């Protein structure tokens, strides 16, 4: 029954999912749904959301090996695949104003954000991340959510792998900008760059950025 | 009465504002509140929110003169002052799960986001902004919201002017990263950098970033 609910809530806005739909998809009677889920649609929605949140948190797990951009790319690949598979439900959830949105659903979504931030900070390998590094990571996570919503809204354009690479580049850019005013982030950036290779994403980004900023020698 | 409601909804979560509070703050009787606002608290909240949204949109207006970073700084100054003055209400609104959150309140908030994006794109002076430039601007706006919420949560640390400068730097960094894969954004960045001066924020940022990335010559 939970599988059926998950599937329905993934592809429709919550308003368009009825308990009759869930009963039919699960091949059970409506009274049986109510016996197992006395809280009705709201309870079923929250159970489906908790299950989806667990799946999503698994997307972020990545062994702490190799260049950071590779690890981030792999996690983003899984995250964007998840977003693509839960399109209507993902949009409805994050856009708010849904009839099933409560402080409990907000708490579940926030838990996923915190888990994502925790994973990233562990990969950045700092024992006690300071406020600027934490804020940078959380800002980027929110920006990724915004990009995901726009991506769904624009029929999944650009293609997943392009969006993924771009989001990785945005992360590097945000970290570098924060490094200008935060010694801890500067150390993180130095350590991260040392692991990258010229044919990797940061090498490519650096070579593409230089001609754009090259005319701005008057700023140095 | 609307002024009283605005003031109350700015500094408390909606759950903690009653129509009795509004009546008392406005110096009128509770029946009178209901005569003017038959929809009760929900209607009053939405009216207060619409009024706050209008104020906020005024924050973004800025004459199209001088370096872009100066214009953005002035708009962010006003925005962050607004956030600081509407602390509890701002957090409750954007964190979702509030009892007064509906598809209408979501639409009002989205209208403010769209207005902010429109202002920025007009300052970037492109006739028809493409999808990458638009996505970059919308991602940064969401990141600013996230930073504002964290800022309120951390008792307005760092100080407003530091946060403002940092957010401007993040915007520049995000634009530069997008410029690496988007010709239109590259043109925008070139034009923007040409207007900046060495003692301005981008000059300072560039001089602080160079030593951090200077060891990464192996990437070029």
Tab-separated table of C-alpha atoms in Angstrom, chain B residues 18-118:
chain	number	residue	atom	x	y	z
B	18	UNK	CA	-5.007	36.171	17.609
B	19	UNK	CA	-7.756	38.455	16.357
B	20	UNK	CA	-8.006	39.700	19.965
B	21	UNK	CA	-4.369	40.808	19.718
B	22	UNK	CA	-5.087	42.646	16.477
B	23	UNK	CA	-8.212	44.282	17.923
B	24	UNK	CA	-6.285	45.389	21.004
B	25	UNK	CA	-3.282	46.704	19.035
B	26	UNK	CA	-5.571	48.595	16.648
B	27	UNK	CA	-7.677	49.919	19.544
B	28	UNK	CA	-10.917	48.537	18.144
B	29	UNK	CA	-13.393	45.891	19.253
B	30	UNK	CA	-13.249	42.291	18.111
B	31	UNK	CA	-16.676	42.508	16.408
B	32	UNK	CA	-15.384	45.498	14.436
B	33	UNK	CA	-12.388	43.456	13.231
B	34	UNK	CA	-14.822	40.811	11.985
B	35	UNK	CA	-17.017	43.388	10.300
B	36	UNK	CA	-14.061	44.610	8.209
B	37	UNK	CA	-12.366	41.249	7.839
B	38	UNK	CA	-15.069	38.582	7.628
B	39	UNK	CA	-12.416	36.013	6.672
B	40	UNK	CA	-10.812	36.482	10.102
B	41	UNK	CA	-7.153	35.766	10.774
B	42	UNK	CA	-6.482	34.071	7.435
B	43	UNK	CA	-7.778	37.072	5.477
B	44	UNK	CA	-5.924	39.523	7.703
B	45	UNK	CA	-2.688	37.540	7.333
B	46	UNK	CA	-2.966	37.533	3.556
B	47	UNK	CA	-3.697	41.273	3.485
B	48	UNK	CA	-0.674	41.942	5.724
B	49	UNK	CA	1.459	39.691	3.539
B	50	UNK	CA	0.359	41.462	0.345
B	51	UNK	CA	1.227	44.793	1.928
B	52	UNK	CA	4.648	43.512	3.088
B	53	UNK	CA	5.292	42.053	-0.370
B	54	UNK	CA	4.670	45.470	-1.927
B	55	UNK	CA	7.095	47.111	0.511
B	56	UNK	CA	9.662	44.449	-0.274
B	57	UNK	CA	9.337	44.923	-4.035
B	58	UNK	CA	10.072	48.631	-3.516
B	59	UNK	CA	13.371	47.596	-1.874
B	60	UNK	CA	14.576	46.216	-5.198
B	61	UNK	CA	14.070	49.409	-7.214
B	62	UNK	CA	17.405	50.997	-7.995
B	63	UNK	CA	18.428	53.460	-10.763
B	64	UNK	CA	20.437	51.765	-13.556
B	65	UNK	CA	23.611	53.742	-12.911
B	66	UNK	CA	27.109	52.938	-11.670
B	67	UNK	CA	28.794	49.563	-11.148
B	68	UNK	CA	26.383	46.633	-10.826
B	69	UNK	CA	27.855	45.614	-7.479
B	70	UNK	CA	26.943	49.033	-6.026
B	71	UNK	CA	23.356	48.761	-7.229
B	72	UNK	CA	23.060	45.226	-5.889
B	73	UNK	CA	24.581	46.306	-2.550
B	74	UNK	CA	22.043	49.084	-2.107
B	75	UNK	CA	19.111	46.786	-2.943
B	76	UNK	CA	20.453	44.091	-0.585
B	77	UNK	CA	20.873	46.688	2.186
B	78	UNK	CA	17.192	47.488	1.974
B	79	UNK	CA	16.205	43.829	1.635
B	80	UNK	CA	18.228	42.736	4.671
B	81	UNK	CA	16.888	45.671	6.716
B	82	UNK	CA	13.370	44.489	5.777
B	83	UNK	CA	14.236	40.921	6.792
B	84	UNK	CA	15.654	42.167	10.096
B	85	UNK	CA	12.487	44.174	10.801
B	86	UNK	CA	10.133	41.280	10.004
B	87	UNK	CA	12.211	38.548	11.625
B	88	UNK	CA	9.748	36.053	13.140
B	89	UNK	CA	7.144	36.568	10.429
B	90	UNK	CA	9.724	36.241	7.653
B	91	UNK	CA	11.062	32.964	9.063
B	92	UNK	CA	7.595	31.508	9.646
B	93	UNK	CA	6.498	32.437	6.138
B	94	UNK	CA	9.491	30.970	4.323
B	95	UNK	CA	9.955	27.922	6.504
B	96	UNK	CA	6.487	26.693	5.587
B	97	UNK	CA	4.202	24.394	7.516
B	98	UNK	CA	2.377	27.391	8.982
B	99	UNK	CA	-1.360	27.094	9.600
B	100	UNK	CA	-1.962	30.205	7.487
B	101	UNK	CA	0.193	29.017	4.559
B	102	UNK	CA	-1.960	28.418	1.474
B	103	UNK	CA	-1.512	28.368	-2.270
B	104	UNK	CA	-2.373	32.101	-2.139
B	105	UNK	CA	0.422	32.969	0.314
B	106	UNK	CA	2.808	30.864	-1.787
B	107	UNK	CA	1.751	32.814	-4.880
B	108	UNK	CA	2.458	36.143	-3.125
B	109	UNK	CA	5.958	35.007	-2.115
B	110	UNK	CA	6.620	33.716	-5.643
B	111	UNK	CA	5.511	37.087	-7.007
B	112	UNK	CA	8.201	38.794	-4.901
B	113	UNK	CA	10.818	36.337	-6.165
B	114	UNK	CA	9.790	36.974	-9.757
B	115	UNK	CA	9.925	40.743	-9.175
B	116	UNK	CA	13.444	40.426	-7.728
B	117	UNK	CA	14.600	38.314	-10.687
B	118	UNK	CA	13.040	40.827	-13.113
